[in-house]
Amino acid sequence: MSDTPPEPHNWGRWGDDDQIGAANLLTPDVVKAGAGAVARGRVLSLSLPIKGSTSSNAPCTVPHLRGRPLPQHFMSIDGGDYLAGAKPPAGLSIADDALIVSPHGTTTHMDALCHMWNGSRLYNGHDSARIRSYGALRCGIEQLPGIATRGVFLDVARHRGRDILDPADRITAADLEAMCAAAGVTIGAGDAVVLRTGWTKQFYRSADTYWGGEPGLATDGALWLAERDVVAVAADNSAICGLNAQGGADEDLDGDIHMIFLWRHGIYLMEMLWLEELAEAAPATFQFVVAPLKIVGGTGSPINPLAIL
Ligand SMILES: N[C@@H](CC(=O)c1ccccc1NC=O)C(=O)O
């Protein structure tokens, strides 16, 4: 059990009460520089569809981690109610619905800083006993208003001349350095880095292959990004790190990607993005805009990140 993280980390950097971590890097200049990365005025969604299943026998239609519940989407009032005799209020027929989503395993999502920790302390030393069945009283997702900054797109699959990386492939600091040099981009404080592995496409080809491991970021790659003071790291895989055939991460706790980003540095993670249209447009940089739902005490949120090219 460890109560203080190994170096390097950001604990105390923005004060002992800080709950938003690297979002402190989103200064007015950083936000304006993000807007300055818009060249054509084209808006792309980087989100998978949320497609509900209301039956355990329903086919697996959206990428998800093995064993995690699929989104549940129920109509609460629909055309059938009126056909059965319900009277539309004031002559207006209204359709309404309800959604149950387990964000970390079944859809494009952002992790709150309270999502993972080690020992008895959350990011910045907050007491982990503050995370209870009623929600997280520290570092919940509602603490983050949103992120608007420069996005840096690193298409690792294309860099290696591939459409989809192999499950054993790991993205190293040397890869990141080589891709930035090739694109002429210097990653700086407050940037959001978007990594493409192609892995989400694998689900639509074969769910069994998708669940048999996944490519992802290596420990030295994570430390390299943290050193550059990024606000967030996003990827199209489901854990940012690579996973082995048993569905677990291989790193020890000091090298674990979620520990390095969320727990040690307060850097936000976004997983299960859809990056295929972005890969076609292939911008080196763009404006990245995303906001979580204000789920009080939430460990994360479904998101629809936007790339504005
Ligand atoms: N997005 C998922 C996946 C994940 O992070 C994960 C899944 C299996 C084993 C290890 C994981 N992350 C480890 O750092 C989660 O947040 O639970």
Short mmCIF file of C-alpha atoms in Angstrom, two decimals, residues 194-298:
data_model
loop_
_atom_site.label_atom_id
_atom_site.label_comp_id
_atom_site.label_asym_id
_atom_site.label_seq_id
_atom_site.Cartn_x
_atom_site.Cartn_y
_atom_site.Cartn_z
CA VAL A 194 -5.06 11.62 -29.43
CA LEU A 195 -3.52 8.21 -30.22
CA ARG A 196 -4.87 5.96 -32.98
CA THR A 197 -4.25 2.20 -32.85
CA GLY A 198 -7.14 1.20 -35.13
CA TRP A 199 -8.28 -1.21 -32.41
CA THR A 200 -11.93 -0.14 -32.28
CA LYS A 201 -12.35 -1.36 -35.86
CA GLN A 202 -11.23 -4.79 -34.68
CA PHE A 203 -14.46 -5.21 -32.68
CA TYR A 204 -16.54 -4.97 -35.85
CA ARG A 205 -14.32 -7.57 -37.55
CA SER A 206 -14.13 -10.03 -34.65
CA ALA A 207 -15.22 -9.47 -31.05
CA ASP A 208 -13.14 -12.48 -29.95
CA THR A 209 -9.98 -10.92 -31.39
CA TYR A 210 -10.94 -7.58 -29.80
CA TRP A 211 -11.14 -9.30 -26.40
CA GLY A 212 -7.90 -11.25 -26.88
CA GLY A 213 -5.63 -8.37 -25.82
CA GLU A 214 -5.13 -4.89 -27.24
CA PRO A 215 -2.36 -2.58 -28.43
CA GLY A 216 -1.63 0.49 -26.34
CA LEU A 217 0.75 2.94 -24.72
CA ALA A 218 3.92 1.69 -23.00
CA THR A 219 5.04 3.04 -19.60
CA ASP A 220 7.88 5.11 -21.07
CA GLY A 221 5.43 6.64 -23.56
CA ALA A 222 3.10 7.62 -20.71
CA LEU A 223 5.95 9.21 -18.73
CA TRP A 224 7.08 11.05 -21.87
CA LEU A 225 3.59 12.56 -22.33
CA ALA A 226 3.23 13.42 -18.62
CA GLU A 227 6.59 15.22 -18.75
CA ARG A 228 5.23 17.41 -21.54
CA ASP A 229 2.36 18.52 -19.27
CA VAL A 230 -0.50 17.38 -21.47
CA VAL A 231 -4.02 17.94 -20.10
CA ALA A 232 -5.43 14.69 -21.50
CA VAL A 233 -4.62 11.55 -23.43
CA ALA A 234 -7.27 9.94 -25.62
CA ALA A 235 -7.16 6.72 -27.63
CA ASP A 236 -9.34 4.37 -29.62
CA ASN A 237 -8.48 1.36 -27.45
CA SER A 238 -10.29 0.65 -24.19
CA ALA A 239 -7.55 1.16 -21.59
CA ILE A 240 -4.92 3.56 -23.13
CA CYS A 241 -2.38 0.90 -22.08
CA GLY A 242 -2.05 -2.41 -23.85
CA LEU A 243 -3.91 -5.43 -22.50
CA ASN A 244 -2.79 -9.05 -22.55
CA ALA A 245 -4.81 -12.06 -23.71
CA GLN A 246 -6.33 -12.40 -20.21
CA GLY A 247 -7.66 -8.83 -20.44
CA GLY A 248 -5.20 -7.41 -17.89
CA ALA A 249 -2.38 -4.86 -17.99
CA ASP A 250 1.19 -6.17 -17.72
CA GLU A 251 2.79 -3.20 -15.94
CA ASP A 252 3.45 -3.13 -12.18
CA LEU A 253 1.81 -0.33 -10.19
CA ASP A 254 4.72 2.10 -10.68
CA GLY A 255 4.48 1.63 -14.43
CA ASP A 256 0.70 1.41 -14.73
CA ILE A 257 -0.66 3.90 -17.25
CA HIS A 258 -3.79 4.81 -15.24
CA MET A 259 -1.66 5.36 -12.13
CA ILE A 260 0.81 7.57 -14.02
CA PHE A 261 -1.88 9.73 -15.60
CA LEU A 262 -4.90 9.85 -13.27
CA TRP A 263 -3.40 9.20 -9.85
CA ARG A 264 0.07 10.72 -10.09
CA HIS A 265 -0.42 13.61 -12.54
CA GLY A 266 -4.15 14.42 -12.61
CA ILE A 267 -4.12 13.98 -16.40
CA TYR A 268 -7.49 13.04 -17.91
CA LEU A 269 -7.98 9.87 -19.95
CA MET A 270 -10.50 9.27 -22.72
CA GLU A 271 -11.00 5.81 -24.13
CA MET A 272 -12.88 3.99 -26.88
CA LEU A 273 -12.85 6.92 -29.30
CA TRP A 274 -13.81 6.49 -32.94
CA LEU A 275 -10.91 7.91 -34.95
CA GLU A 276 -11.43 6.65 -38.48
CA GLU A 277 -12.73 9.89 -40.02
CA LEU A 278 -10.00 11.82 -38.22
CA ALA A 279 -7.47 9.36 -39.68
CA GLU A 280 -8.79 10.11 -43.18
CA ALA A 281 -8.53 13.86 -42.64
CA ALA A 282 -5.13 13.31 -40.93
CA PRO A 283 -4.59 16.74 -39.33
CA ALA A 284 -1.40 17.11 -37.28
CA THR A 285 -3.23 19.46 -34.92
CA PHE A 286 -6.83 20.63 -34.46
CA GLN A 287 -9.08 22.16 -31.81
CA PHE A 288 -10.19 19.53 -29.31
CA VAL A 289 -13.42 20.21 -27.40
CA VAL A 290 -15.07 17.86 -24.93
CA ALA A 291 -17.23 18.12 -21.82
CA PRO A 292 -18.29 15.39 -19.40
CA LEU A 293 -21.88 15.19 -18.14
CA LYS A 294 -22.15 16.82 -14.70
CA ILE A 295 -22.62 13.54 -12.87
CA VAL A 296 -22.09 14.53 -9.22
CA GLY A 297 -19.61 12.11 -7.65
CA GLY A 298 -19.26 10.23 -10.93
#
